[in-house]
Short mmCIF file of C-alpha atoms and ligand atoms in Angstrom, two decimals:
data_model
loop_
_atom_site.label_atom_id
_atom_site.label_comp_id
_atom_site.label_asym_id
_atom_site.label_seq_id
_atom_site.Cartn_x
_atom_site.Cartn_y
_atom_site.Cartn_z
CA MET A 194 27.14 7.90 -25.85
CA ASN A 195 28.44 5.87 -22.91
CA VAL A 196 26.17 4.43 -20.23
CA SER A 197 26.73 7.09 -17.60
CA ARG A 198 25.90 9.83 -20.11
CA VAL A 199 22.66 8.03 -20.99
CA ALA A 200 21.86 7.70 -17.29
CA TRP A 201 22.62 11.37 -16.78
CA ARG A 202 20.40 12.40 -19.72
CA ARG A 203 17.58 10.26 -18.39
CA LYS A 204 17.97 11.84 -14.98
CA GLU A 205 17.99 15.32 -16.44
CA CYS A 206 14.72 14.68 -18.27
CA ALA A 207 13.08 12.78 -15.43
CA LEU A 208 9.73 14.10 -14.32
CA LYS A 209 9.17 15.38 -10.82
CA LYS A 210 6.12 14.87 -8.61
CA SER A 211 5.33 18.56 -9.10
CA ASP A 212 5.07 18.04 -12.90
CA VAL A 213 2.41 15.37 -12.38
CA VAL A 214 0.47 17.52 -9.90
CA GLU A 215 0.67 20.44 -12.31
CA GLU A 216 -0.83 18.36 -15.09
CA LEU A 217 -3.62 16.85 -12.99
CA LEU A 218 -4.61 20.16 -11.40
CA ASP A 219 -4.42 22.12 -14.63
CA GLY A 220 -7.24 24.70 -14.49
CA ARG A 221 -8.34 23.56 -11.03
CA ARG A 222 -5.91 25.48 -8.84
CA ARG A 223 -7.84 27.75 -6.51
CA ALA A 224 -7.82 29.14 -2.98
CA PRO A 225 -8.56 26.56 -0.28
CA GLY A 226 -11.89 26.41 1.53
CA ALA A 227 -12.17 26.30 5.33
CA SER A 228 -11.34 22.61 5.72
CA GLY A 229 -11.61 19.17 4.12
CA THR A 230 -12.20 15.81 5.80
CA ALA A 231 -12.06 12.28 4.42
CA PHE A 232 -11.63 8.62 5.35
CA ALA A 233 -9.54 6.01 3.49
CA PRO A 234 -9.14 2.33 4.38
CA ALA A 235 -5.86 0.49 4.87
CA ASN A 236 -5.26 -2.36 2.42
CA ILE A 237 -3.47 -5.69 2.32
CA ALA A 238 -1.94 -6.78 -0.98
CA LEU A 239 -2.81 -10.28 -2.16
CA CYS A 240 -0.30 -9.74 -4.97
CA LYS A 241 2.45 -7.43 -3.75
CA TYR A 242 3.97 -4.24 -5.08
CA TRP A 243 7.71 -4.73 -4.63
CA GLY A 244 10.16 -2.61 -6.59
CA LYS A 245 9.86 0.67 -8.49
CA ARG A 246 10.74 1.54 -12.03
CA ASP A 247 10.76 5.23 -11.04
CA ASP A 248 11.72 6.15 -7.48
CA GLU A 249 10.49 9.76 -7.72
CA LEU A 250 6.97 9.02 -8.99
CA ASN A 251 6.57 5.68 -7.16
CA LEU A 252 5.98 3.90 -10.45
CA PRO A 253 5.95 0.14 -9.85
CA MET A 254 7.73 -2.57 -11.80
CA THR A 255 4.55 -4.66 -11.74
CA SER A 256 0.83 -4.40 -11.15
CA SER A 257 -0.53 -5.43 -7.73
CA LEU A 258 -3.89 -6.39 -6.22
CA SER A 259 -5.25 -5.77 -2.74
CA LEU A 260 -8.19 -6.02 -0.37
CA SER A 261 -9.19 -2.86 1.50
CA LEU A 262 -9.83 -3.19 5.21
CA GLY A 263 -13.31 -1.70 5.59
CA ALA A 264 -13.46 0.65 8.57
CA LEU A 265 -9.80 0.15 9.49
CA GLY A 266 -8.02 3.18 8.11
CA ALA A 267 -7.40 6.88 8.55
CA THR A 268 -9.70 9.89 8.82
CA THR A 269 -7.90 13.13 8.04
CA GLU A 270 -9.04 16.70 8.44
CA ILE A 271 -6.95 19.40 6.80
CA ALA A 272 -7.27 23.18 7.06
CA PRO A 273 -4.96 26.04 6.06
CA CYS A 274 -3.37 27.76 9.08
CA ASP A 275 -1.97 31.27 9.58
CA GLY A 276 1.71 30.44 10.00
CA PRO A 277 4.04 29.00 7.36
CA ALA A 278 4.67 25.71 9.22
CA ASP A 279 2.46 22.64 9.20
CA ARG A 280 1.04 21.38 12.50
CA VAL A 281 0.20 17.70 12.64
CA TRP A 282 -1.79 15.68 15.17
CA LEU A 283 -2.01 11.88 15.15
CA ASN A 284 -4.80 10.40 17.26
CA GLY A 285 -5.03 13.69 19.17
CA GLU A 286 -1.32 13.95 19.91
CA ALA A 287 0.69 16.87 18.46
CA LEU A 288 3.74 15.56 16.56
CA SER A 289 7.15 17.20 16.42
CA GLY A 290 7.97 18.95 13.14
CA GLU A 291 11.22 16.98 13.18
CA SER A 292 9.56 13.55 13.18
CA PRO A 293 10.08 11.55 9.96
CA PHE A 294 6.27 11.27 9.62
CA VAL A 295 5.78 15.06 9.65
CA ARG A 296 8.75 15.68 7.34
CA ARG A 297 7.31 13.29 4.78
CA LEU A 298 3.87 14.87 5.09
CA THR A 299 5.27 18.40 4.79
CA ALA A 300 7.27 17.48 1.67
CA TYR A 301 4.09 16.08 0.15
CA LEU A 302 2.00 19.14 1.08
CA ASP A 303 4.63 21.37 -0.58
CA LEU A 304 3.13 20.12 -3.85
CA TYR A 305 -0.15 21.91 -3.09
CA ARG A 306 0.43 24.89 -0.79
CA SER A 307 0.88 28.49 -1.77
CA GLY A 308 3.07 29.82 1.00
CA HIS A 309 0.94 28.84 3.98
CA GLY A 310 1.00 25.94 6.44
CA TYR A 311 -1.71 23.39 7.15
CA ASP A 312 -3.25 21.96 10.31
CA VAL A 313 -3.60 18.23 9.77
CA HIS A 314 -5.54 16.03 12.21
CA THR A 315 -5.40 12.31 11.51
CA VAL A 316 -7.23 9.67 13.48
CA SER A 317 -6.20 6.14 12.63
CA THR A 318 -8.19 3.01 13.45
CA VAL A 319 -5.40 0.82 12.09
CA PRO A 320 -3.96 -1.14 15.01
CA VAL A 321 -0.41 0.16 15.25
CA ALA A 322 0.84 -3.14 16.66
CA ALA A 323 -0.53 -5.12 13.72
CA GLY A 324 2.21 -3.84 11.47
CA LEU A 325 -0.16 -2.60 8.81
CA ALA A 326 1.21 0.01 6.49
CA SER A 327 -0.35 3.20 7.82
CA SER A 328 1.15 5.21 4.96
CA ALA A 329 -1.38 3.76 2.50
CA SER A 330 -4.52 4.88 4.34
CA GLY A 331 -2.76 8.04 5.58
CA PHE A 332 -1.81 9.39 2.15
CA ALA A 333 -5.07 8.27 0.55
CA ALA A 334 -7.13 10.04 3.26
CA LEU A 335 -4.94 13.14 2.89
CA VAL A 336 -5.48 13.33 -0.88
CA LEU A 337 -9.25 12.83 -0.50
CA ALA A 338 -9.30 15.56 2.17
CA LEU A 339 -7.29 17.93 -0.08
CA ASN A 340 -9.80 17.26 -2.87
CA GLU A 341 -12.52 18.45 -0.47
CA LEU A 342 -10.52 21.40 0.82
CA TYR A 343 -9.82 22.77 -2.65
CA GLY A 344 -13.01 21.57 -4.35
CA TRP A 345 -10.97 20.04 -7.18
CA GLU A 346 -13.68 17.46 -7.96
CA LEU A 347 -11.07 15.08 -9.36
CA ASP A 348 -12.12 11.57 -10.39
CA ARG A 349 -10.86 8.47 -8.54
CA LYS A 350 -8.24 7.77 -11.20
CA ALA A 351 -6.59 11.16 -10.68
CA LEU A 352 -6.91 10.82 -6.89
CA SER A 353 -5.25 7.40 -7.06
CA ILE A 354 -2.34 8.91 -9.02
CA LEU A 355 -1.94 11.75 -6.49
CA ALA A 356 -2.05 9.25 -3.59
CA ARG A 357 0.65 7.16 -5.34
CA LEU A 358 2.97 10.16 -5.27
CA GLY A 359 2.77 9.99 -1.44
CA SER A 360 3.15 6.22 -1.11
CA GLY A 361 2.76 3.54 -3.78
CA SER A 362 0.29 1.38 -1.89
CA ALA A 363 -1.83 4.48 -1.15
CA SER A 364 -2.94 4.43 -4.80
CA ARG A 365 -5.05 1.36 -3.87
CA SER A 366 -6.46 2.86 -0.65
CA VAL A 367 -8.72 5.35 -2.42
CA PHE A 368 -11.07 2.39 -3.05
CA ASP A 369 -13.00 -0.16 -0.97
CA GLY A 370 -13.09 -3.87 -1.74
CA PHE A 371 -10.75 -5.68 -4.12
CA VAL A 372 -8.50 -3.26 -5.97
CA GLU A 373 -5.97 -3.62 -8.78
CA TRP A 374 -3.20 -1.10 -9.30
CA HIS A 375 -2.15 -1.17 -12.96
CA ALA A 376 1.61 -0.77 -13.32
CA GLY A 377 1.27 1.28 -16.52
CA ALA A 378 4.11 1.89 -18.95
CA ARG A 379 4.28 5.66 -19.42
CA ASP A 380 7.15 7.74 -18.01
CA ASP A 381 4.72 10.26 -16.55
CA GLY A 382 2.75 7.49 -14.79
CA MET A 383 -0.62 8.72 -16.04
CA ASP A 384 -1.53 5.08 -16.75
CA SER A 385 -0.34 3.86 -13.32
CA TYR A 386 -3.41 4.02 -11.09
CA ALA A 387 -5.72 1.71 -9.15
CA GLU A 388 -9.24 0.56 -9.96
CA ARG A 389 -11.86 -1.23 -7.94
CA LEU A 390 -12.61 -4.74 -9.21
CA ASP A 391 -16.20 -5.77 -9.71
CA VAL A 392 -16.00 -8.56 -7.11
CA SER A 393 -18.00 -9.15 -3.97
CA TRP A 394 -16.92 -12.03 -1.72
CA PRO A 395 -18.36 -11.38 1.75
CA GLU A 396 -17.49 -14.90 2.97
CA LEU A 397 -13.75 -14.31 2.61
CA ARG A 398 -12.12 -13.51 5.97
CA LEU A 399 -8.91 -11.70 6.74
CA GLY A 400 -7.29 -11.99 10.16
CA LEU A 401 -4.36 -10.08 11.59
CA LEU A 402 -1.78 -11.61 13.89
CA ALA A 403 0.24 -8.93 15.63
CA LEU A 404 3.52 -10.61 16.52
CA SER A 405 5.68 -7.55 17.11
CA SER A 406 5.21 -3.80 17.18
CA ALA A 407 8.95 -3.05 17.17
CA GLU A 408 10.10 -0.55 14.58
CA LYS A 409 11.23 -2.28 11.40
CA PRO A 410 14.96 -2.34 10.69
CA VAL A 411 14.54 -1.08 7.10
CA GLY A 412 11.64 0.90 5.63
CA SER A 413 9.87 -0.47 2.55
CA ARG A 414 11.26 2.28 0.32
CA ASP A 415 14.92 1.37 1.02
CA ALA A 416 14.20 -2.36 1.09
CA MET A 417 12.56 -2.23 -2.35
CA LYS A 418 15.48 -0.32 -3.80
CA ASN A 419 18.01 -2.71 -2.30
CA THR A 420 16.13 -5.71 -3.69
CA ARG A 421 15.74 -4.22 -7.16
CA ASP A 422 19.36 -3.11 -7.37
CA THR A 423 21.12 -6.11 -5.78
CA GLY A 424 18.67 -9.01 -5.49
CA ALA A 425 19.81 -12.00 -7.55
CA LEU A 426 16.25 -13.36 -7.55
CA TYR A 427 14.55 -10.07 -8.44
CA ALA A 428 14.72 -10.79 -12.20
CA ALA A 429 12.19 -13.58 -11.62
CA TRP A 430 9.71 -11.32 -9.77
CA PRO A 431 7.79 -9.72 -12.70
CA GLU A 432 7.03 -13.11 -14.24
CA LYS A 433 5.96 -14.51 -10.87
CA VAL A 434 3.61 -11.55 -10.37
CA ALA A 435 2.13 -11.92 -13.86
CA GLY A 436 1.22 -15.56 -13.12
CA ASP A 437 -0.08 -14.82 -9.62
CA LEU A 438 -2.31 -12.01 -10.89
CA VAL A 439 -3.96 -14.38 -13.37
CA GLU A 440 -4.53 -16.91 -10.55
CA ILE A 441 -5.86 -14.32 -8.10
CA ARG A 442 -8.22 -12.71 -10.61
CA GLY A 443 -9.52 -16.19 -11.52
CA ALA A 444 -9.89 -17.18 -7.87
CA LEU A 445 -11.84 -14.00 -7.10
CA ARG A 446 -14.12 -14.65 -10.05
CA ASP A 447 -14.75 -18.30 -9.01
CA LYS A 448 -14.67 -17.64 -5.21
CA ASP A 449 -12.00 -20.32 -4.92
CA VAL A 450 -10.21 -19.84 -1.59
CA GLU A 451 -7.65 -22.56 -2.25
CA ARG A 452 -6.56 -20.98 -5.52
CA LEU A 453 -6.55 -17.50 -3.98
CA GLY A 454 -4.67 -18.59 -0.86
CA ARG A 455 -2.05 -20.51 -2.75
CA ALA A 456 -1.29 -17.61 -5.12
CA ALA A 457 -1.34 -14.95 -2.36
CA GLU A 458 0.83 -16.95 0.05
CA SER A 459 3.31 -17.95 -2.61
CA ASN A 460 3.47 -14.36 -3.86
CA ALA A 461 4.30 -13.00 -0.38
CA LEU A 462 6.91 -15.67 0.32
CA THR A 463 8.55 -15.05 -3.05
CA MET A 464 8.69 -11.32 -2.30
CA HIS A 465 10.57 -12.12 0.92
CA ALA A 466 12.87 -14.48 -0.99
CA THR A 467 13.83 -11.65 -3.37
CA MET A 468 14.77 -9.51 -0.35
CA LEU A 469 16.95 -12.27 1.06
CA SER A 470 18.75 -12.57 -2.26
CA GLY A 471 20.01 -8.97 -2.08
CA TRP A 472 22.98 -7.46 -0.34
CA PRO A 473 22.79 -6.59 2.44
CA PRO A 474 20.16 -9.30 2.84
CA ILE A 475 16.88 -8.16 4.36
CA LEU A 476 14.80 -10.45 6.55
CA TYR A 477 11.75 -9.01 8.34
CA TRP A 478 10.77 -12.31 9.95
CA LEU A 479 11.04 -13.07 13.65
CA PRO A 480 11.06 -16.57 15.17
CA GLU A 481 7.33 -16.03 15.86
CA SER A 482 6.72 -15.39 12.14
CA VAL A 483 8.31 -18.72 11.25
CA GLN A 484 6.32 -20.51 13.96
CA THR A 485 3.13 -18.98 12.57
CA LEU A 486 3.94 -20.02 9.01
CA GLN A 487 4.56 -23.56 10.26
CA ALA A 488 1.26 -23.49 12.16
CA VAL A 489 -0.53 -22.41 8.94
CA TRP A 490 1.05 -25.26 7.01
CA ALA A 491 0.20 -27.72 9.81
CA ALA A 492 -3.43 -26.52 9.82
CA ARG A 493 -3.69 -27.12 6.06
CA LYS A 494 -2.23 -30.61 6.46
CA GLU A 495 -5.00 -31.29 8.94
CA GLY A 496 -7.63 -30.09 6.50
CA VAL A 497 -8.18 -26.46 7.54
CA PRO A 498 -8.02 -24.25 4.42
CA VAL A 499 -6.12 -21.28 5.83
CA TYR A 500 -3.46 -19.28 3.99
CA CYS A 501 -1.19 -16.40 4.89
CA THR A 502 0.43 -13.29 3.57
CA MET A 503 3.13 -10.99 4.99
CA ASP A 504 4.27 -7.48 4.17
CA ALA A 505 7.47 -5.61 4.98
CA GLY A 506 7.40 -6.65 8.62
CA PRO A 507 7.24 -9.72 10.88
CA ASN A 508 3.45 -9.91 11.25
CA VAL A 509 1.28 -12.49 9.52
CA LYS A 510 -2.18 -12.04 7.99
CA LEU A 511 -4.48 -15.04 7.49
CA LEU A 512 -6.98 -15.70 4.70
CA PHE A 513 -9.84 -18.17 5.09
CA LEU A 514 -13.59 -18.57 4.64
CA ASP A 515 -16.19 -17.64 7.23
CA GLU A 516 -17.30 -21.27 7.45
CA ASP A 517 -13.83 -22.13 8.86
CA ARG A 518 -13.71 -19.21 11.27
CA SER A 519 -13.93 -21.15 14.55
CA ARG A 520 -11.40 -23.76 13.38
CA VAL A 521 -8.97 -20.95 12.52
CA THR A 522 -9.50 -18.73 15.59
CA GLU A 523 -9.05 -21.80 17.84
CA ARG A 524 -5.61 -22.39 16.41
CA PHE A 525 -4.33 -18.83 16.23
CA GLU A 526 -4.52 -17.05 19.54
CA GLY A 527 -4.98 -13.28 19.34
CA LEU A 528 -6.23 -13.34 15.75
CA GLN A 529 -7.97 -10.07 14.97
CA LEU A 530 -10.73 -10.44 12.41
CA VAL A 531 -11.15 -7.57 9.95
CA GLU A 532 -14.61 -6.53 8.79
CA THR A 533 -13.57 -5.88 5.21
CA ASN A 534 -17.21 -5.49 4.20
CA ARG A 535 -17.90 -2.65 6.64
CA LYS A 536 -17.32 0.82 5.25
CA GLY A 537 -15.50 3.49 7.22
CA SER A 538 -16.97 6.96 7.55
CA ALA A 539 -15.45 10.35 7.04
O1 LIG B 883 3.63 1.77 -0.47
P1 LIG B 883 4.76 1.36 0.37
O2 LIG B 883 6.02 2.09 0.00
O3 LIG B 883 4.45 1.43 1.84
O4 LIG B 883 5.10 -0.20 0.06
C1 LIG B 883 4.22 -1.25 0.34
C2 LIG B 883 4.90 -2.54 0.18
C3 LIG B 883 4.16 -3.78 0.65
O5 LIG B 883 3.24 -3.47 1.68
C4 LIG B 883 5.16 -4.78 1.21
C5 LIG B 883 3.44 -4.46 -0.51
C6 LIG B 883 2.14 -3.86 -0.97
O6 LIG B 883 1.80 -4.07 -2.14
O7 LIG B 883 1.43 -3.22 -0.17
#
């Protein structure tokens, strides 16, 4: 059998999102209640998810590890409506059915509906300008709200899998605190879900630096695919992640900010290097991003233990301890501190 025939056979047998939903909701399908409401936090990965082994099911090449952002996130209320079309409001504003956001939501809700539309009201406390992935908290809140609406009573593992089908990083947003998303190895992804780590580190601080709110040139989905398929450096990524995960888990256990910061910063910069090694090359950074990185490195040289991470955008997030807060906020104007220890409410 030649390669294209193998690829075709694999494609033919590939599982769809609907197969996974079918399996998880087996015996739980029922008519919706009046409405369901839930909150889910946004999260920042300390070890990134970058690249999928299955584009349909959002199965990752590697595991990843994140910190949830407390009360920064999305609260979603969902209710069935009379008409066939979904109606979506974001922060009180009705969105056009043609917007990419609503199209993505509608495609996801197709997995659950039986002929009717939904009214979906989402209120997000994630600062739009901070370049935080709103899809993570958005899809996680939606899945938790659907669980309420239908009374499925699914456990967190199943909810994490359903959230992953909406957006990979959403699998981590069904939990507070430090969270690890296990890559898993199965084709159906039933072993690819997130779990909360038994770690409490209230002295660790996360700060957001919003450098640009401009729309990104390439979405994370396309950028990941481009990197995986064309990035000369991507082959090195899984091994880099494996090492960083060991370091980060150890640093969380020992409350060692230097070890954590070094692994998290290096992990983020390596992710960006893999993007640059693809074709077309992808670079999310702006001149301000580079200036900020240089300011972080200068601060460390002068004895301030501050570290950074970046996602698929130009903005920079800082990691440091509470005891260094004034030394860090002095240096980085506009730094927004996140209360990761404060829980959001539904
Ligand atoms: O879940 P997505 O498709 O929005 O991808 C998230 C990708 C990063 O934010 C860059 C990394 C991560 O692990 O959150």
